[in-house]
XYZ file of C-alpha atoms in Angstrom:
375
model
C 97.635 49.975 -79.670
C 100.060 50.495 -76.774
C 103.832 50.515 -76.531
C 104.266 50.436 -72.781
C 101.845 52.038 -70.328
C 102.479 55.633 -71.406
C 102.207 55.448 -75.208
C 99.141 54.621 -77.241
C 97.696 55.016 -80.734
C 93.912 54.894 -81.157
C 91.684 54.452 -84.192
C 87.879 54.344 -84.373
C 85.698 52.249 -86.616
C 81.983 51.704 -86.913
C 80.853 48.647 -84.984
C 79.437 45.978 -87.342
C 76.756 45.409 -84.680
C 75.088 48.657 -85.814
C 73.807 47.276 -89.120
C 75.959 44.216 -89.829
C 77.945 46.015 -92.530
C 81.681 46.717 -92.551
C 82.666 49.993 -94.230
C 85.727 49.500 -96.477
C 87.904 51.722 -98.649
C 88.779 51.244 -102.333
C 91.486 48.697 -101.391
C 89.066 46.590 -99.369
C 90.548 47.666 -96.030
C 88.251 48.553 -93.150
C 87.714 52.315 -92.884
C 89.122 53.818 -89.690
C 89.212 57.319 -88.241
C 91.585 59.165 -85.890
C 90.279 59.522 -82.350
C 91.246 61.317 -79.124
C 91.044 59.164 -76.008
C 89.481 60.355 -72.784
C 91.402 60.281 -69.511
C 89.455 57.193 -68.498
C 90.335 55.406 -71.726
C 94.020 56.256 -71.309
C 93.903 54.830 -67.793
C 92.218 51.669 -69.118
C 95.088 51.309 -71.614
C 97.692 51.807 -68.883
C 96.076 49.225 -66.598
C 95.806 46.641 -69.391
C 99.556 46.916 -70.031
C 100.350 46.569 -66.325
C 97.948 43.714 -65.590
C 98.678 41.658 -68.729
C 102.414 42.513 -68.495
C 102.553 43.123 -72.259
C 104.169 46.337 -73.497
C 103.000 46.014 -77.108
C 99.319 45.267 -76.820
C 96.240 45.846 -78.943
C 92.732 45.881 -77.541
C 89.206 47.003 -78.404
C 87.149 49.616 -76.590
C 83.396 50.051 -76.941
C 81.985 53.537 -76.416
C 78.438 53.172 -75.114
C 75.931 55.953 -74.515
C 74.494 55.592 -71.000
C 72.055 58.411 -70.285
C 73.869 61.697 -70.779
C 77.359 60.219 -70.528
C 79.620 58.145 -72.767
C 81.040 55.081 -71.026
C 83.917 52.991 -72.393
C 84.316 49.259 -71.932
C 87.227 47.043 -72.931
C 85.604 44.133 -74.783
C 88.667 42.339 -76.195
C 92.422 42.194 -75.516
C 94.284 40.873 -78.566
C 97.836 40.943 -77.242
C 100.767 41.496 -79.616
C 99.441 43.851 -82.267
C 100.760 46.701 -84.422
C 99.206 49.754 -86.058
C 98.768 49.382 -89.809
C 100.115 51.983 -92.255
C 101.529 54.513 -89.774
C 105.167 55.486 -90.244
C 105.167 57.636 -87.107
C 103.908 54.747 -84.981
C 106.652 52.441 -86.288
C 109.345 55.061 -85.600
C 108.014 55.650 -82.086
C 107.622 51.925 -81.454
C 111.179 51.197 -82.574
C 112.525 53.946 -80.294
C 110.565 52.697 -77.279
C 111.428 49.042 -77.908
C 115.083 50.023 -77.972
C 114.684 51.822 -74.645
C 112.832 48.938 -72.981
C 115.463 46.446 -74.180
C 118.224 48.710 -72.921
C 116.450 49.013 -69.564
C 116.425 45.224 -69.316
C 120.022 44.444 -70.333
C 121.989 47.639 -69.598
C 119.898 49.890 -67.355
C 122.795 52.149 -66.286
C 123.132 53.379 -69.873
C 119.488 54.364 -70.132
C 118.949 58.086 -69.797
C 115.159 58.024 -69.809
C 112.033 56.880 -71.623
C 110.974 59.117 -74.498
C 107.301 58.301 -73.854
C 107.619 59.895 -70.424
C 109.071 63.197 -71.639
C 105.667 64.917 -71.740
C 105.092 63.750 -68.151
C 108.315 65.225 -66.788
C 108.008 68.502 -64.927
C 111.048 70.704 -64.407
C 111.179 73.348 -61.728
C 113.854 75.760 -60.480
C 115.217 75.843 -56.938
C 117.280 78.822 -55.806
C 118.695 79.909 -52.463
C 119.091 83.739 -52.463
C 121.891 83.469 -49.852
C 124.201 81.641 -52.257
C 125.765 83.186 -55.395
C 125.349 79.961 -57.354
C 123.074 79.850 -60.357
C 119.659 78.348 -59.735
C 119.650 74.638 -60.468
C 116.968 72.672 -62.241
C 115.559 69.466 -60.867
C 113.331 66.982 -62.625
C 110.377 65.163 -61.147
C 108.921 62.113 -62.856
C 105.156 62.409 -62.740
C 104.514 58.718 -63.281
C 104.726 55.565 -61.212
C 105.724 53.007 -63.861
C 109.456 53.759 -63.812
C 111.388 55.791 -61.263
C 114.479 57.772 -62.166
C 117.865 56.836 -60.677
C 118.933 58.987 -57.771
C 122.612 58.641 -58.656
C 124.719 57.573 -61.656
C 125.329 54.184 -60.001
C 121.643 53.370 -59.701
C 119.559 51.875 -62.475
C 115.950 52.389 -63.459
C 113.461 50.653 -61.233
C 111.496 47.769 -62.686
C 107.902 48.022 -63.834
C 105.327 48.587 -61.161
C 102.180 46.559 -60.724
C 98.709 47.989 -60.500
C 98.152 48.850 -56.848
C 95.163 47.445 -54.963
C 94.125 50.971 -54.052
C 93.759 52.124 -57.674
C 90.459 54.031 -58.062
C 87.705 52.607 -60.269
C 87.780 53.919 -63.838
C 84.387 55.622 -63.401
C 85.811 57.801 -60.610
C 88.408 59.279 -62.975
C 87.548 62.597 -64.659
C 85.372 61.942 -67.692
C 86.594 64.900 -69.774
C 88.302 64.305 -73.079
C 92.046 64.778 -72.869
C 93.651 66.947 -75.503
C 96.800 67.888 -73.597
C 99.770 68.708 -75.859
C 102.325 65.952 -76.098
C 105.143 68.344 -76.980
C 108.395 67.597 -75.220
C 108.625 71.261 -74.277
C 105.488 73.012 -73.072
C 105.396 76.811 -72.952
C 104.998 76.864 -69.161
C 107.995 74.603 -68.665
C 110.067 76.626 -71.114
C 109.364 79.781 -69.114
C 110.588 78.107 -65.920
C 113.722 76.872 -67.667
C 114.470 80.316 -69.118
C 114.130 81.866 -65.668
C 116.319 79.156 -64.150
C 119.052 79.528 -66.744
C 119.066 83.307 -66.491
C 117.735 84.094 -69.952
C 117.264 82.104 -73.097
C 115.526 83.747 -76.002
C 113.954 82.011 -78.958
C 117.315 80.874 -80.198
C 118.386 79.395 -76.863
C 118.987 75.650 -77.419
C 118.312 74.947 -73.744
C 114.658 75.798 -74.185
C 113.973 72.229 -75.318
C 113.833 69.971 -72.293
C 114.635 66.948 -74.417
C 118.075 68.436 -75.080
C 118.730 69.835 -71.607
C 122.047 68.672 -70.146
C 120.734 69.142 -66.623
C 117.896 66.708 -67.228
C 119.955 63.818 -68.619
C 123.297 64.042 -66.859
C 123.504 60.602 -65.267
C 126.599 58.603 -66.132
C 128.843 61.689 -66.357
C 131.456 62.300 -63.700
C 132.853 65.707 -64.656
C 130.357 66.788 -67.290
C 132.275 65.116 -70.126
C 130.883 62.065 -71.899
C 132.442 58.713 -71.112
C 134.573 57.216 -73.885
C 134.859 53.470 -74.272
C 134.745 50.890 -77.037
C 131.664 48.780 -77.664
C 131.144 46.020 -80.198
C 127.902 45.633 -82.131
C 126.745 42.103 -81.342
C 123.435 41.932 -83.166
C 120.683 43.911 -84.865
C 117.102 43.293 -83.742
C 114.327 44.067 -86.221
C 110.562 43.840 -85.785
C 109.084 43.399 -89.259
C 105.412 43.296 -90.180
C 104.212 40.685 -92.672
C 103.646 41.532 -96.329
C 100.463 42.797 -97.963
C 97.459 40.545 -97.362
C 93.901 40.243 -98.580
C 91.303 41.803 -96.234
C 90.110 39.639 -93.374
C 86.449 38.722 -93.701
C 83.883 37.654 -91.115
C 80.338 36.307 -91.366
C 78.040 35.977 -88.336
C 74.762 34.104 -88.134
C 72.472 33.209 -85.225
C 70.849 29.796 -85.789
C 68.809 27.126 -84.030
C 68.728 24.431 -86.763
C 68.667 20.917 -85.190
C 71.423 19.719 -87.553
C 73.863 22.322 -86.187
C 72.762 21.856 -82.560
C 73.592 18.142 -82.938
C 76.918 19.016 -84.586
C 77.838 21.345 -81.718
C 76.846 18.755 -79.089
C 79.013 16.169 -80.864
C 82.208 18.254 -80.921
C 81.885 20.562 -77.889
C 83.330 19.273 -74.625
C 81.022 21.522 -72.599
C 77.617 22.968 -73.639
C 78.641 26.317 -72.130
C 81.968 26.606 -73.980
C 82.771 28.140 -77.374
C 83.842 25.739 -80.099
C 86.657 26.613 -82.527
C 87.049 24.473 -85.629
C 90.141 24.556 -87.864
C 90.946 20.904 -88.580
C 90.048 19.261 -91.862
C 87.796 16.472 -90.521
C 85.380 18.632 -88.468
C 85.245 21.259 -91.251
C 84.312 18.629 -93.866
C 81.648 17.265 -91.488
C 80.266 20.792 -91.022
C 80.220 21.370 -94.800
C 78.256 18.148 -95.361
C 75.660 19.190 -92.764
C 75.536 22.674 -94.286
C 74.776 21.315 -97.774
C 71.990 19.130 -96.377
C 70.467 22.102 -94.585
C 70.666 24.327 -97.685
C 68.803 21.743 -99.756
C 65.947 21.524 -97.232
C 65.800 25.314 -96.770
C 65.634 25.846 -100.550
C 62.586 23.587 -100.714
C 60.935 25.515 -97.872
C 61.714 28.850 -99.504
C 60.382 27.782 -102.914
C 57.167 26.617 -101.304
C 56.694 29.792 -99.274
C 57.650 32.231 -102.052
C 55.177 30.556 -104.436
C 52.331 30.819 -101.937
C 50.410 34.132 -102.350
C 49.063 33.820 -98.801
C 52.474 33.351 -97.180
C 53.750 35.859 -94.625
C 56.065 38.273 -96.476
C 58.270 38.792 -93.413
C 58.745 35.043 -93.064
C 59.650 34.724 -96.756
C 62.141 37.592 -96.449
C 63.679 36.007 -93.338
C 64.038 32.648 -95.131
C 65.710 34.340 -98.105
C 68.186 36.191 -95.861
C 69.096 33.038 -93.928
C 69.494 31.039 -97.136
C 71.817 33.702 -98.562
C 74.089 33.514 -95.502
C 74.116 29.696 -95.522
C 75.128 29.667 -99.201
C 77.771 32.317 -98.538
C 79.225 30.135 -95.786
C 79.198 27.100 -98.103
C 80.960 29.052 -100.866
C 83.686 30.184 -98.447
C 84.311 26.588 -97.327
C 84.427 25.329 -100.922
C 86.514 28.198 -102.309
C 89.835 26.580 -101.400
C 90.964 23.090 -100.586
C 90.208 22.576 -96.898
C 93.432 22.609 -94.918
C 95.926 25.082 -93.559
C 94.942 28.237 -91.734
C 92.889 30.167 -94.296
C 89.513 29.541 -92.606
C 88.235 29.330 -89.071
C 84.788 28.477 -87.750
C 83.611 29.500 -84.283
C 80.373 28.316 -82.669
C 79.207 30.181 -79.577
C 76.191 28.965 -77.566
C 73.684 31.766 -76.907
C 70.728 30.032 -75.220
C 70.236 26.741 -73.379
C 67.357 24.329 -72.742
C 66.145 24.660 -69.136
C 65.431 20.935 -68.841
C 68.509 19.348 -70.450
C 71.057 22.173 -70.238
C 71.960 21.630 -73.898
C 72.481 24.584 -76.233
C 69.277 25.674 -77.985
C 70.641 28.621 -79.988
C 74.080 29.138 -81.515
C 76.038 31.918 -83.157
C 78.110 30.805 -86.144
C 81.144 32.938 -86.975
C 83.086 32.178 -90.132
C 86.449 33.938 -90.623
C 88.564 33.859 -93.750
C 90.976 35.967 -95.798
C 94.275 37.428 -94.695
C 96.216 35.560 -97.385
C 99.371 37.011 -98.929
C 98.718 38.864 -102.180
C 101.158 38.809 -105.107
C 102.539 42.096 -103.774
C 102.919 40.481 -100.351
C 104.818 37.547 -101.859
C 107.228 39.953 -103.586
C 107.658 41.895 -100.340
């Protein structure tokens, strides 16, 4: 989850592709774990924000073992997405949103981006021939925003990803655990030397509070005084408590579903998404017909002592998923947005070009709970 190119929050979860099971906590929410991103993964996040031009953006990374190394791939970009149940993320996000809005509507009042504070490096310059105190200068070690060179300048706009950007695989593969403190010990030492002292109680040790770093907009060192009127309050509010989202996947090659897909899909190579009442009712009718025929086949096979046990087990597993899908479709009155069916072609007939194998994906849940309604 990014907020601009220089801020991200990452969580890890077990891929359902491992064994088809989703690990959940006592509240039914998917179990997630804190994770530290590698330098490559941070660069992937930065490039996604720049290329998609979306500051708040959620996406999925797959970590794949290739030989002795771990390689990350972005497999899905979801767009506008927030971290769940993280007060720190919401505080940081609100702060950064405020700064980005200010940069857009009143850039001369913006003193800097808080997400870039860890990337700022301060150094001291001093000419021994002059009696003046050494002055501190700040360099912005990032190319997304450039600092104003004078109080009359404003922050530069967002950069685009340059054509000469190196491939992700050429970036150092080591895991990054650099401190994100706004005042590193090395920088503090430089600042103490530049200011001629500064013990532990010296307030100038913190770069975030250094007057020399954020002095734009001041003519004689004193803050400007003028009246401003509050015109509006902007709030970004997450929806109330919801039931867990559920997903069921099934790879099938039943003729009844191949015919259904061919009837509704505009192109045999394209995915089909079904939400409307008519197509869902048609799918449910075909599903019930298929379940009836599969039950007969299963009863015949399971009662035969010479039947292949693996085949019987496979029939039972497929029948369970088909019934589960039927129950989900019949649980509520069909309509609205509480269910979605996706059909993705997996294989095609070499002669006709028609789909010969499909993946069915049923999604449901995400409805407001009683607590969510009260919220």
